[in-house]
Structures are given as C-alpha cells and as structure tokens.
Amino acid sequence: MKTVAILDYGLGNLRSVMRGLERSGAHALITADIETASSADGIVLPGVGAFSQGMEQLRTIQDTLIAYVRDAPVLGICLGMQMLMEWSEEHGLHRGLGLVPGTVRRFPKEDGFKVPHMGWNTIRINNESPLFDGIPQESYVYFVHSYYADTAPEYRASTTSYICPFASSLQNGNAFGVQFHPEKSGAVGLKILENFIDLL
Amino acid sequence: MTLTKRIIPCLDLKDGRVVKGTHFVDLRDAGDPVELAQRYNEQGADEVVFLDITASKEKRGAIIDVIQRAADQLFLPLTVGGGIRSLDDMQQLLRAGADKVSINTSAVKDPELISRGAEKFGTQCITVAIDVRRNFAMREDVTPVALPDGRTCWYEVVIFGGSEPAGIDAIRWAKEVERRGAGEILLTSMETDGTKDGFDIPITAAVSAAVGIPVIASGGVGTLEHFHEGFVEGKADACLAASVFHFGEFTVREVKEYLAAKGIAVRL
C-alpha cells in the first residue's frame, strides 16, 4: 500500500482529505514534519485560508518540498494548488512555490456572479492527464474559492468556467493541483484521489 | 459549464441525535444524524447542514462525534451551526471534519468573531446565519422593503433563535458580515419559517442583491414551486430545507428533477 503524507500547516479540515485518501486505497498520515513527509510515496498539500499565510507556513520547508517534486508526485488541493504557482495577487503580490508557471488572480466583479465561487461546477478535461483516468467529461466537483490560477493551456489539466474560464486543475511534471475539493466531491473526487495514488 | 444551484438539507440535532423522528423507517437508527445525512447524500444533496440545538454545555461534545463520523463516511461539504462562540469552537469543529461553521447570535454580539474567523480559517469557512423578522415601525436608519401586499417594512435581525430583536437592519448587517469576511449568508425569515407558505421572497431578493457573496434561502418551504421561487424570484444561490425532506414529502432528487425541468441548473 502506498503512503501519502498530508502536510499539516496548522488549519482547516484535514480529516476529510485523510479519509478520502484512505478510502481510495492509500495509507495516509498527517504530518507537519517535512522529513516525515518526504519519506512518503506522495505528498498532498491541502489548504484553506489566505495565500500569504499559507506560504508563510511553508517557508522553512519550501526547498525540501521543491526538491521532493523532482522525484515524486505532489497534489495541491485548493489553496494548496494555488501555492504551486509562481505568484499570487491575493492581498498584495506574493511569491509561491513556482512549480507551475503563472499567477493566481481574484475573480473580476461581474453582475450576477457571486464570489466565492461556491458549489458544484463541471470540469472540461483538457488533455491526457492521468488524474482524470476514467472520469467522464463535464463531471461535477465541489469548489470554494475567490481566486483562480491563470496559467498557460499546456499546464491546465482541466478547465472550468465561472466569470472566466480558469484552470480547475494543473499539471507540470510531478506537480499536480486541483482547485476543487476531491475529498468533498463524492465518488468522482475519490476516483481522482485514487488516480493520484496510482501515480505513486 | 455552470455553477449549479444548491439544495441543502438541514438536520436539527440535540445531544448528537436527530431532534424529530423521521419517516425513513428503513434506517437502522432513525435518530442517527449520520445515517440520515447519508440518505440525503444518496438523494443528491449538495451539502448538509447540522444545526446543534443542544442546550447544556456538557453535552456539546456530542456534535464533535457526529461531525467526525459524518466526515469519515460522507465525501460532501458539511456545515455546522449552533452554539459556536469562539475561534476555539470553530477550530474544534473544522478539525473534526466540518468544512464551514455557521455563526448567528455570537456574530451579532461580537462581530469581530467573523473577521477573526475569516482571517484564521479563510472566508470560505465562515457562514453567517441571519434570522430576520418584519418590523413595520419605520426608522430613519433602516432599509425599506416593499411587500407584495403593498405595505412597506424593514427587516430586523433577531437573535437567540428568533426570540430577541437585535435592533439591527438585516440588509445593513448582511453588508457588514460580507465586509468582515463571511463567505456566505444563511438567511432565515421568522415570518415564513415553519409555515410551508414558501420562502420570504422580498428579503431574500433584497439581501442577495445587496451582497456579492452567496445567499442560502431558508424558512418556509412546503412545495416544489417554493424552491423554484427561491432561486428565480429570491435570487438565492442555494435553498435550505428541513422538514419537507425529513418527513419525506419529497426527496432531494425530486426537487432537483423538478428544478431541472424548469430550466434551473442543478447537479443531477
């Protein structure tokens, strides 16, 4: 059985991520220690909250994490995905991990569209991303976010539209990210976690 | 590709048990909130809200157990409300597996709780529940709302389960909670709650227009048409209901099939 480490940097609902990974066939552990995490077959970078605070928590372990991605897969979820990017415009300009080129931006104001983008929306799967093996086009997944990743099409594993088309998932080498919450997206979400585990 | 409108069943809990009996005769334990939530999940619920009405402080640990068990079995968004007064309360519930916490009276008493909660856990975690009642004694500092019968009133925030008027204009309060970082508003009108006459459309539409965050309509649903009204006339982003689902008048799936046939985007 593959081991997945969930990086715990203090906040949020990690229990659902852990149970989701377990249900999808992995041994999951929650740890704040990067050495422990690095010995796992894969790392999940979860995250809710503000970008700068999240990066602040990662600062001391960021180099180890970046080195890890050369050899093994990392899956960022929601804020965890956004932190894979180079930059974020959330409350000023902040540097991310730089594992995927591009910038995290706030949804522009538009009449008739509430922010956060909260609820179930569909994904258009763009390429051969192994994350979406066996997932039908236009499957529903659960989103909660006010910022989105603006990145080149080659890094978009899927696209979703809300106000504008945005990257609902990312891939660059071993760096994977999903803007939605697979651990909150029922059977489709569990299948995506299972696909990630299969990559390990 | 559209963000779908959400249908949210609400379960009232006391000491970790579902408050009223349920029609689901085939449940192993009709009082177990996790089993009931699982049933709603199978029906296609988009989220589930647990509202804890446990009075005694000693027994409040029961909700933690419920959330843990629900999060272990259900892979859909869970919101918990009732009796949350501090960041510690929030943290405990989020750690147990809740995705959002809903605060009501405590937010009115201490609006900083919204700001601090949003800053610490993220705006998406903080739902502010606003309970309202019509007030016909107009004042200078309130927002007039026209009712379908031609009368004009303002909507006053009420707290402690609707038992105490807070003296605050609901629309102004809605804007303030947004400014303080709430991720969504759960709006319940005491005028319609329990009536089965439909949502309180005038205030739902007014609040939804006043804020840029999602609004959940609550209170008064009795028919399938009421859900449609909530979305189309009330401009709600989600509709919450308890008894119509609880007593099996219709299933979540029936509501969604009805809405889909009427052209509302729902997840089926």
CSV table of C-alpha atoms in Angstrom, one decimal:
chain,number,residue,atom,x,y,z
A,1,MET,CA,0.0,0.0,0.0
A,2,LYS,CA,1.3,3.4,-0.9
A,3,THR,CA,1.8,6.1,1.8
A,4,VAL,CA,0.6,9.6,1.2
A,5,ALA,CA,1.7,12.4,3.6
A,6,ILE,CA,-0.8,15.3,4.1
A,7,LEU,CA,1.2,18.3,5.0
A,8,ASP,CA,-0.3,19.9,8.1
A,9,TYR,CA,0.4,23.6,8.3
A,10,GLY,CA,-2.0,24.4,11.1
A,11,LEU,CA,-5.5,24.9,9.9
A,12,GLY,CA,-8.5,23.5,8.2
A,13,ASN,CA,-10.3,20.3,7.7
A,14,LEU,CA,-7.6,17.7,7.1
A,15,ARG,CA,-9.6,14.8,8.3
A,16,SER,CA,-11.7,14.6,5.1
A,17,VAL,CA,-8.6,14.6,3.0
A,18,MET,CA,-7.1,11.8,5.1
A,19,ARG,CA,-10.3,9.7,4.9
A,20,GLY,CA,-10.6,10.3,1.2
A,21,LEU,CA,-7.1,9.0,0.6
A,22,GLU,CA,-7.7,6.0,2.8
A,23,ARG,CA,-11.0,5.3,1.1
A,24,SER,CA,-9.1,5.5,-2.2
A,25,GLY,CA,-6.6,2.9,-1.2
A,26,ALA,CA,-3.7,4.7,0.4
A,27,HIS,CA,-2.2,4.8,3.8
A,28,ALA,CA,-2.5,8.4,4.8
A,29,LEU,CA,-0.7,10.3,7.5
A,30,ILE,CA,-1.0,13.9,8.6
A,31,THR,CA,2.4,15.5,9.5
A,32,ALA,CA,3.9,18.9,9.9
A,33,ASP,CA,7.4,17.4,9.6
A,34,ILE,CA,8.9,17.7,6.1
A,35,GLU,CA,11.3,14.9,6.7
A,36,THR,CA,8.5,12.5,7.6
A,37,ALA,CA,6.5,13.8,4.6
A,38,SER,CA,9.5,13.3,2.3
A,39,SER,CA,9.7,9.6,3.1
A,40,ALA,CA,6.2,9.1,1.8
A,41,ASP,CA,5.4,8.0,-1.8
A,42,GLY,CA,3.5,11.2,-2.4
A,43,ILE,CA,2.6,14.4,-0.7
A,44,VAL,CA,-0.8,16.2,-0.5
A,45,LEU,CA,-0.6,19.9,0.1
A,46,PRO,CA,-4.1,20.8,1.4
A,47,GLY,CA,-5.1,24.2,2.3
A,48,VAL,CA,-7.7,26.8,3.0
A,49,GLY,CA,-7.3,30.3,4.1
A,50,ALA,CA,-5.1,33.1,2.7
A,51,PHE,CA,-2.2,32.6,0.3
A,52,SER,CA,0.4,34.7,2.1
A,53,GLN,CA,-0.3,32.9,5.4
A,54,GLY,CA,-0.1,29.5,3.7
A,55,MET,CA,3.3,30.4,2.1
A,56,GLU,CA,4.5,31.8,5.5
A,57,GLN,CA,3.9,28.3,7.0
A,58,LEU,CA,5.7,26.6,4.1
A,59,ARG,CA,8.7,29.0,4.0
A,60,THR,CA,11.1,26.8,6.1
A,61,ILE,CA,10.2,23.6,4.2
A,62,GLN,CA,9.8,25.0,0.8
A,63,ASP,CA,13.2,24.0,-0.6
A,64,THR,CA,12.8,20.4,0.6
A,65,LEU,CA,9.3,20.3,-1.0
A,66,ILE,CA,10.6,21.6,-4.3
A,67,ALA,CA,13.4,19.0,-4.3
A,68,TYR,CA,10.8,16.3,-3.5
A,69,VAL,CA,8.8,17.1,-6.6
A,70,ARG,CA,11.7,16.2,-8.8
A,71,ASP,CA,11.3,12.6,-7.8
A,72,ALA,CA,7.7,12.1,-6.6
A,73,PRO,CA,4.3,13.5,-7.1
A,74,VAL,CA,2.7,16.3,-5.1
A,75,LEU,CA,-1.0,17.1,-5.2
A,76,GLY,CA,-2.1,20.5,-4.1
A,77,ILE,CA,-5.7,21.0,-3.2
A,78,CYS,CA,-7.5,24.4,-3.4
A,79,LEU,CA,-5.0,26.9,-1.7
A,80,GLY,CA,-2.5,24.0,-1.9
A,81,MET,CA,-2.9,24.1,-5.7
A,82,GLN,CA,-2.5,27.9,-5.8
A,83,MET,CA,0.7,27.7,-3.8
A,84,LEU,CA,2.2,25.6,-6.6
A,85,MET,CA,2.1,28.7,-8.8
A,86,GLU,CA,4.7,31.4,-9.2
A,87,TRP,CA,2.7,34.3,-7.9
A,88,SER,CA,-0.5,35.3,-6.2
A,89,GLU,CA,-2.2,38.6,-6.2
A,90,GLU,CA,-4.2,37.8,-3.0
A,91,HIS,CA,-3.7,40.8,-0.7
A,92,GLY,CA,-0.6,42.1,-2.5
A,93,LEU,CA,1.8,40.2,-4.7
A,94,HIS,CA,3.3,37.1,-3.1
A,95,ARG,CA,5.7,34.5,-4.4
A,96,GLY,CA,4.5,30.9,-4.5
A,97,LEU,CA,6.5,27.7,-4.8
A,98,GLY,CA,7.0,28.3,-8.6
A,99,LEU,CA,6.3,24.7,-9.6
A,100,VAL,CA,3.8,25.8,-12.2
A,101,PRO,CA,4.2,29.0,-14.3
A,102,GLY,CA,1.5,31.6,-13.8
A,103,THR,CA,-0.3,33.8,-11.4
A,104,VAL,CA,-3.2,33.4,-9.0
A,105,ARG,CA,-5.7,36.2,-9.6
A,106,ARG,CA,-9.0,37.3,-8.0
A,107,PHE,CA,-12.2,36.7,-9.9
A,108,PRO,CA,-13.2,40.0,-11.5
A,109,LYS,CA,-16.5,41.5,-10.3
A,110,GLU,CA,-19.4,40.7,-12.6
A,111,ASP,CA,-23.1,41.2,-12.2
A,112,GLY,CA,-24.9,38.0,-11.4
A,113,PHE,CA,-21.8,36.2,-10.2
A,114,LYS,CA,-21.2,35.7,-6.5
A,115,VAL,CA,-17.7,35.3,-5.1
A,116,PRO,CA,-16.6,32.9,-3.6
A,117,HIS,CA,-17.3,30.6,-6.5
A,118,MET,CA,-19.0,28.1,-4.1
A,119,GLY,CA,-20.7,24.9,-5.1
A,120,TRP,CA,-20.7,22.2,-7.8
A,121,ASN,CA,-19.5,23.0,-11.2
A,122,THR,CA,-18.2,20.9,-14.1
A,123,ILE,CA,-14.7,20.2,-15.4
A,124,ARG,CA,-13.7,20.1,-19.1
A,125,ILE,CA,-10.7,17.7,-19.1
A,126,ASN,CA,-8.1,19.1,-21.5
A,127,ASN,CA,-5.5,16.5,-22.1
A,128,GLU,CA,-4.2,13.1,-21.2
A,129,SER,CA,-3.8,13.9,-17.5
A,130,PRO,CA,-3.6,10.7,-15.6
A,131,LEU,CA,-5.5,12.4,-12.7
A,132,PHE,CA,-8.7,12.1,-14.8
A,133,ASP,CA,-8.4,8.5,-15.9
A,134,GLY,CA,-11.9,7.1,-16.1
A,135,ILE,CA,-13.6,10.4,-15.2
A,136,PRO,CA,-16.2,11.5,-17.7
A,137,GLN,CA,-16.1,14.9,-19.3
A,138,GLU,CA,-18.3,17.5,-17.5
A,139,SER,CA,-18.2,15.7,-14.2
A,140,TYR,CA,-19.3,17.7,-11.2
A,141,VAL,CA,-16.9,18.6,-8.5
A,142,TYR,CA,-17.1,20.9,-5.5
A,143,PHE,CA,-15.4,24.3,-5.5
A,144,VAL,CA,-15.0,27.1,-2.9
A,145,HIS,CA,-12.6,29.8,-3.9
A,146,SER,CA,-12.3,33.5,-4.7
A,147,TYR,CA,-9.0,33.4,-6.6
A,148,TYR,CA,-8.1,31.3,-9.6
A,149,ALA,CA,-4.9,30.1,-11.3
A,150,ASP,CA,-4.1,32.0,-14.5
A,151,THR,CA,-1.8,29.7,-16.4
A,152,ALA,CA,-0.9,28.6,-20.0
A,153,PRO,CA,-3.1,25.9,-21.6
A,154,GLU,CA,-0.2,23.4,-21.5
A,155,TYR,CA,-0.4,23.3,-17.7
A,156,ARG,CA,-4.2,23.1,-17.5
A,157,ALA,CA,-5.3,19.5,-16.8
A,158,SER,CA,-8.9,20.8,-16.8
A,159,THR,CA,-10.8,24.0,-17.4
A,160,THR,CA,-13.9,25.3,-15.6
A,161,SER,CA,-15.9,28.4,-16.4
A,162,TYR,CA,-17.1,30.9,-13.8
A,163,ILE,CA,-16.9,34.5,-14.7
A,164,CYS,CA,-14.0,33.5,-16.9
A,165,PRO,CA,-12.5,30.1,-18.0
A,166,PHE,CA,-9.9,29.1,-15.4
A,167,ALA,CA,-7.6,26.2,-14.6
A,168,SER,CA,-9.6,23.9,-12.4
A,169,SER,CA,-6.6,21.6,-12.3
A,170,LEU,CA,-2.9,21.8,-13.1
A,171,GLN,CA,-0.1,19.6,-14.0
A,172,ASN,CA,3.6,20.3,-14.6
A,173,GLY,CA,5.7,17.2,-14.3
A,174,ASN,CA,5.2,15.7,-10.8
A,175,ALA,CA,3.3,18.8,-9.6
A,176,PHE,CA,-0.4,18.3,-9.7
A,177,GLY,CA,-3.1,20.6,-8.4
A,178,VAL,CA,-6.9,20.7,-8.2
A,179,GLN,CA,-8.7,23.9,-7.4
A,180,PHE,CA,-11.8,21.9,-6.3
A,181,HIS,CA,-12.0,19.6,-3.3
A,182,PRO,CA,-11.8,16.0,-4.4
A,183,GLU,CA,-12.4,14.9,-0.8
A,184,LYS,CA,-15.8,16.8,-0.9
A,185,SER,CA,-16.7,15.7,-4.4
A,186,GLY,CA,-18.3,12.3,-3.8
A,187,ALA,CA,-17.4,9.3,-6.0
A,188,VAL,CA,-15.8,11.5,-8.7
A,189,GLY,CA,-13.5,13.1,-6.2
A,190,LEU,CA,-12.5,9.7,-4.6
A,191,LYS,CA,-11.7,8.4,-8.1
A,192,ILE,CA,-9.4,11.4,-8.7
A,193,LEU,CA,-7.6,10.7,-5.4
A,194,GLU,CA,-7.3,7.1,-6.5
A,195,ASN,CA,-5.8,8.2,-9.8
A,196,PHE,CA,-3.2,10.2,-7.9
A,197,ILE,CA,-2.4,7.3,-5.7
A,198,ASP,CA,-1.9,5.1,-8.8
A,199,LEU,CA,0.8,7.5,-9.9
A,200,LEU,CA,2.9,6.8,-6.9
B,1,MET,CA,-20.4,24.7,-17.7
B,2,THR,CA,-22.4,26.4,-15.0
B,3,LEU,CA,-22.2,26.7,-11.2
B,4,THR,CA,-25.3,24.8,-10.2
B,5,LYS,CA,-27.9,25.9,-7.6
B,6,ARG,CA,-27.5,24.0,-4.4
B,7,ILE,CA,-30.1,22.1,-2.4
B,8,ILE,CA,-29.2,21.7,1.2
B,9,PRO,CA,-31.0,19.6,3.8
B,10,CYS,CA,-30.7,20.7,7.4
B,11,LEU,CA,-30.7,18.4,10.3
B,12,ASP,CA,-31.5,19.7,13.8
B,13,LEU,CA,-29.6,17.8,16.5
B,14,LYS,CA,-29.8,17.7,20.2
B,15,ASP,CA,-27.2,15.8,22.2
B,16,GLY,CA,-26.0,14.3,19.0
B,17,ARG,CA,-29.3,12.9,17.9
B,18,VAL,CA,-31.8,14.0,15.2
B,19,VAL,CA,-34.5,16.0,17.0
B,20,LYS,CA,-37.7,14.8,15.5
B,21,GLY,CA,-38.5,11.3,14.4
B,22,THR,CA,-38.1,10.6,10.7
B,23,HIS,CA,-40.1,8.9,8.1
B,24,PHE,CA,-37.2,6.8,7.0
B,25,VAL,CA,-38.5,3.6,8.5
B,26,ASP,CA,-35.8,1.6,6.9
B,27,LEU,CA,-33.0,3.4,8.7
B,28,ARG,CA,-31.2,1.2,11.3
B,29,ASP,CA,-31.3,4.1,13.7
B,30,ALA,CA,-33.8,6.8,12.9
B,31,GLY,CA,-32.1,9.2,15.4
B,32,ASP,CA,-28.6,8.9,13.9
B,33,PRO,CA,-27.8,12.0,12.1
B,34,VAL,CA,-25.0,10.3,10.1
B,35,GLU,CA,-27.4,7.7,8.7
B,36,LEU,CA,-29.9,10.4,7.8
B,37,ALA,CA,-27.2,12.5,6.2
B,38,GLN,CA,-26.0,9.5,4.2
B,39,ARG,CA,-29.5,9.1,2.9
B,40,TYR,CA,-29.6,12.7,1.8
B,41,ASN,CA,-26.2,12.2,0.1
B,42,GLU,CA,-27.6,9.3,-1.9
B,43,GLN,CA,-30.5,11.5,-2.9
B,44,GLY,CA,-28.1,14.0,-4.4
B,45,ALA,CA,-27.8,16.7,-1.6
B,46,ASP,CA,-25.2,19.3,-2.5
B,47,GLU,CA,-24.2,19.9,1.1
B,48,VAL,CA,-25.6,19.0,4.5
B,49,VAL,CA,-26.1,21.4,7.5
B,50,PHE,CA,-26.1,20.2,11.0
B,51,LEU,CA,-27.7,22.6,13.4
B,52,ASP,CA,-26.9,21.8,17.0
B,53,ILE,CA,-29.6,22.9,19.5
B,54,THR,CA,-28.1,21.2,22.5
B,55,ALA,CA,-28.7,23.5,25.4
B,56,SER,CA,-26.3,22.1,28.0
B,57,LYS,CA,-22.7,22.9,27.6
B,58,GLU,CA,-21.6,19.5,29.0
B,59,LYS,CA,-23.3,17.6,26.2
B,60,ARG,CA,-21.9,19.7,23.4
B,61,GLY,CA,-19.1,17.2,22.8
B,62,ALA,CA,-21.7,15.0,21.0
B,63,ILE,CA,-21.7,17.2,17.9
B,64,ILE,CA,-18.0,16.7,17.5
B,65,ASP,CA,-18.5,12.9,17.4
B,66,VAL,CA,-21.3,13.4,14.8
B,67,ILE,CA,-19.1,15.5,12.6
B,68,GLN,CA,-16.2,13.1,12.8
B,69,ARG,CA,-18.4,10.2,11.9
B,70,ALA,CA,-20.1,12.2,9.1
B,71,ALA,CA,-16.8,13.3,7.7
B,72,ASP,CA,-15.5,9.8,7.7
B,73,GLN,CA,-18.4,8.5,5.7
B,74,LEU,CA,-19.6,11.3,3.5
B,75,PHE,CA,-17.5,13.0,1.0
B,76,LEU,CA,-19.5,16.1,0.6
B,77,PRO,CA,-19.5,19.5,2.2
B,78,LEU,CA,-20.6,19.7,5.8
B,79,THR,CA,-21.6,22.9,7.7
B,80,VAL,CA,-22.2,23.0,11.5
B,81,GLY,CA,-24.1,25.7,13.3
B,82,GLY,CA,-25.3,26.3,16.9
B,83,GLY,CA,-23.5,27.5,20.0
B,84,ILE,CA,-20.3,28.5,18.3
B,85,ARG,CA,-18.9,31.4,20.3
B,86,SER,CA,-15.1,31.4,19.8
B,87,LEU,CA,-12.3,30.6,17.5
B,88,ASP,CA,-11.6,27.5,19.6
B,89,ASP,CA,-15.1,26.3,19.0
B,90,MET,CA,-14.6,26.8,15.2
B,91,GLN,CA,-11.2,25.1,15.2
B,92,GLN,CA,-12.6,22.1,17.0
B,93,LEU,CA,-15.4,21.6,14.5
B,94,LEU,CA,-13.2,22.2,11.5
B,95,ARG,CA,-10.7,19.8,12.8
B,96,ALA,CA,-13.4,17.2,13.4
B,97,GLY,CA,-14.3,17.4,9.7
B,98,ALA,CA,-16.6,20.4,9.2
B,99,ASP,CA,-15.9,22.5,6.1
B,100,LYS,CA,-17.9,25.5,7.3
B,101,VAL,CA,-19.1,26.8,10.6
B,102,SER,CA,-22.2,28.9,10.9
B,103,ILE,CA,-22.5,31.6,13.5
B,104,ASN,CA,-25.5,33.6,14.3
B,105,THR,CA,-26.2,35.2,17.7
B,106,SER,CA,-22.5,35.2,18.6
B,107,ALA,CA,-21.7,37.2,15.4
B,108,VAL,CA,-24.2,39.8,16.3
B,109,LYS,CA,-22.9,40.0,19.9
B,110,ASP,CA,-19.3,40.1,18.7
B,111,PRO,CA,-18.9,41.0,15.0
B,112,GLU,CA,-15.1,40.7,15.4
B,113,LEU,CA,-15.7,36.9,15.6
B,114,ILE,CA,-16.5,37.0,11.9
B,115,SER,CA,-13.3,38.9,11.0
B,116,ARG,CA,-11.1,36.8,13.2
B,117,GLY,CA,-12.6,33.6,12.0
B,118,ALA,CA,-12.2,34.6,8.3
B,119,GLU,CA,-8.7,35.7,8.9
B,120,LYS,CA,-7.7,32.5,10.6
B,121,PHE,CA,-9.6,29.8,8.7
B,122,GLY,CA,-10.4,31.6,5.4
B,123,THR,CA,-13.6,33.3,4.3
B,124,GLN,CA,-14.9,30.1,2.8
B,125,CYS,CA,-15.2,28.5,6.2
B,126,ILE,CA,-17.4,31.2,7.8
B,127,THR,CA,-21.1,31.2,7.1
B,128,VAL,CA,-23.1,33.9,8.9
B,129,ALA,CA,-26.7,32.9,9.7
B,130,ILE,CA,-29.0,35.8,9.8
B,131,ASP,CA,-32.5,35.4,11.2
B,132,VAL,CA,-34.9,38.2,10.4
B,133,ARG,CA,-38.4,39.4,11.2
B,134,ARG,CA,-40.5,42.1,9.7
B,135,ASN,CA,-40.8,45.4,11.6
B,136,PHE,CA,-43.4,47.9,10.5
B,137,ALA,CA,-42.2,50.7,12.8
B,138,MET,CA,-40.1,52.5,10.2
B,139,ARG,CA,-37.0,54.4,11.3
B,140,GLU,CA,-34.5,56.6,9.5
B,141,ASP,CA,-31.6,54.2,9.6
B,142,VAL,CA,-33.3,51.2,8.1
B,143,THR,CA,-33.8,49.9,4.6
B,144,PRO,CA,-37.4,49.9,3.5
B,145,VAL,CA,-38.6,46.7,1.8
B,146,ALA,CA,-41.8,46.6,-0.2
B,147,LEU,CA,-44.0,43.6,0.4
B,148,PRO,CA,-46.3,42.1,-2.2
B,149,ASP,CA,-49.4,43.3,-0.4
B,150,GLY,CA,-48.3,46.9,-0.9
B,151,ARG,CA,-47.1,47.5,2.7
B,152,THR,CA,-43.6,48.6,3.5
B,153,CYS,CA,-41.5,47.3,6.3
B,154,TRP,CA,-37.9,46.8,7.3
B,155,TYR,CA,-36.3,43.5,8.3
B,156,GLU,CA,-34.9,43.4,11.7
B,157,VAL,CA,-32.2,40.9,12.8
B,158,VAL,CA,-33.4,38.6,15.6
B,159,ILE,CA,-31.1,36.5,17.8
B,160,PHE,CA,-31.3,33.6,20.3
B,161,GLY,CA,-33.4,31.5,17.9
B,162,GLY,CA,-35.7,34.4,16.9
B,163,SER,CA,-36.7,35.2,20.5
B,164,GLU,CA,-34.9,38.6,20.8
B,165,PRO,CA,-34.9,41.5,18.4
B,166,ALA,CA,-31.4,42.9,17.9
B,167,GLY,CA,-32.5,46.3,16.6
B,168,ILE,CA,-30.3,46.0,13.5
B,169,ASP,CA,-31.3,46.4,9.9
B,170,ALA,CA,-30.9,43.0,8.2
B,171,ILE,CA,-29.6,44.4,4.9
B,172,ARG,CA,-27.1,46.6,6.6
B,173,TRP,CA,-26.0,43.7,8.7
B,174,ALA,CA,-25.6,41.5,5.6
B,175,LYS,CA,-23.3,44.0,4.0
B,176,GLU,CA,-21.3,44.2,7.2
B,177,VAL,CA,-20.8,40.5,7.5
B,178,GLU,CA,-19.6,40.4,3.9
B,179,ARG,CA,-17.2,43.2,4.6
B,180,ARG,CA,-15.9,41.4,7.6
B,181,GLY,CA,-15.1,38.3,5.6
B,182,ALA,CA,-18.1,36.0,5.7
B,183,GLY,CA,-18.1,33.5,2.8
B,184,GLU,CA,-21.8,33.2,2.6
B,185,ILE,CA,-25.1,34.1,4.3
B,186,LEU,CA,-27.7,31.7,5.5
B,187,LEU,CA,-30.9,33.8,5.7
B,188,THR,CA,-33.9,32.6,7.6
B,189,SER,CA,-37.1,34.6,7.9
B,190,MET,CA,-39.1,34.0,11.0
B,191,GLU,CA,-42.1,35.3,9.1
B,192,THR,CA,-42.2,32.2,6.9
B,193,ASP,CA,-40.2,29.6,8.9
B,194,GLY,CA,-42.4,26.6,9.7
B,195,THR,CA,-45.3,28.0,7.6
B,196,LYS,CA,-44.8,25.9,4.5
B,197,ASP,CA,-46.0,29.0,2.6
B,198,GLY,CA,-42.7,29.5,0.8
B,199,PHE,CA,-39.6,31.5,1.4
B,200,ASP,CA,-39.8,35.1,2.4
B,201,ILE,CA,-39.0,36.4,-1.2
B,202,PRO,CA,-38.8,40.2,-0.6
B,203,ILE,CA,-36.0,39.9,2.0
B,204,THR,CA,-34.2,37.1,0.2
B,205,ALA,CA,-34.1,39.1,-3.0
B,206,ALA,CA,-33.0,42.2,-1.2
B,207,VAL,CA,-30.2,40.6,0.7
B,208,SER,CA,-29.0,38.7,-2.4
B,209,ALA,CA,-28.9,41.9,-4.4
B,210,ALA,CA,-27.1,43.8,-1.6
B,211,VAL,CA,-24.1,41.4,-1.2
B,212,GLY,CA,-21.6,39.8,-3.5
B,213,ILE,CA,-21.4,36.5,-1.6
B,214,PRO,CA,-23.7,33.6,-2.0
B,215,VAL,CA,-27.0,33.6,-0.1
B,216,ILE,CA,-28.8,30.5,1.2
B,217,ALA,CA,-32.6,30.9,1.4
B,218,SER,CA,-34.2,29.2,4.4
B,219,GLY,CA,-37.6,29.0,6.2
B,220,GLY,CA,-41.0,28.2,4.8
B,221,VAL,CA,-40.5,25.7,2.0
B,222,GLY,CA,-43.6,23.5,1.5
B,223,THR,CA,-43.9,22.7,-2.2
B,224,LEU,CA,-41.6,22.1,-5.1
B,225,GLU,CA,-42.6,25.5,-6.6
B,226,HIS,CA,-41.2,27.2,-3.5
B,227,PHE,CA,-37.7,26.1,-4.3
B,228,HIS,CA,-38.1,27.5,-7.8
B,229,GLU,CA,-39.4,30.8,-6.4
B,230,GLY,CA,-36.4,30.9,-4.0
B,231,PHE,CA,-34.0,30.7,-6.9
B,232,VAL,CA,-35.8,32.8,-9.6
B,233,GLU,CA,-37.5,35.5,-7.5
B,234,GLY,CA,-35.4,35.3,-4.4
B,235,LYS,CA,-32.2,35.2,-6.4
B,236,ALA,CA,-30.9,32.7,-3.9
B,237,ASP,CA,-27.7,30.7,-4.6
B,238,ALA,CA,-28.9,27.7,-2.5
B,239,CYS,CA,-32.1,26.6,-0.8
B,240,LEU,CA,-32.1,25.0,2.6
B,241,ALA,CA,-35.0,22.9,3.9
B,242,ALA,CA,-35.5,20.6,6.9
B,243,SER,CA,-39.0,19.2,7.4
B,244,VAL,CA,-40.0,18.6,3.8
B,245,PHE,CA,-37.0,16.3,3.4
B,246,HIS,CA,-37.1,15.0,7.0
B,247,PHE,CA,-40.7,13.8,6.7
B,248,GLY,CA,-40.3,12.6,3.2
B,249,GLU,CA,-42.7,14.9,1.4
B,250,PHE,CA,-40.2,14.8,-1.4
B,251,THR,CA,-36.7,13.7,-1.8
B,252,VAL,CA,-33.8,16.0,-2.7
B,253,ARG,CA,-33.7,14.2,-6.1
B,254,GLU,CA,-37.4,15.1,-6.8
B,255,VAL,CA,-36.7,18.7,-6.0
B,256,LYS,CA,-33.7,18.7,-8.4
B,257,GLU,CA,-35.6,16.9,-11.2
B,258,TYR,CA,-38.4,19.5,-10.8
B,259,LEU,CA,-35.9,22.4,-11.0
B,260,ALA,CA,-34.0,20.9,-13.9
B,261,ALA,CA,-37.3,20.6,-15.9
B,262,LYS,CA,-37.9,24.3,-15.2
B,263,GLY,CA,-34.5,25.2,-16.6
B,264,ILE,CA,-32.6,25.7,-13.3
B,265,ALA,CA,-29.0,24.4,-13.4
B,266,VAL,CA,-28.7,21.7,-10.7
B,267,ARG,CA,-26.4,18.7,-10.3
B,268,LEU,CA,-28.2,15.5,-11.0
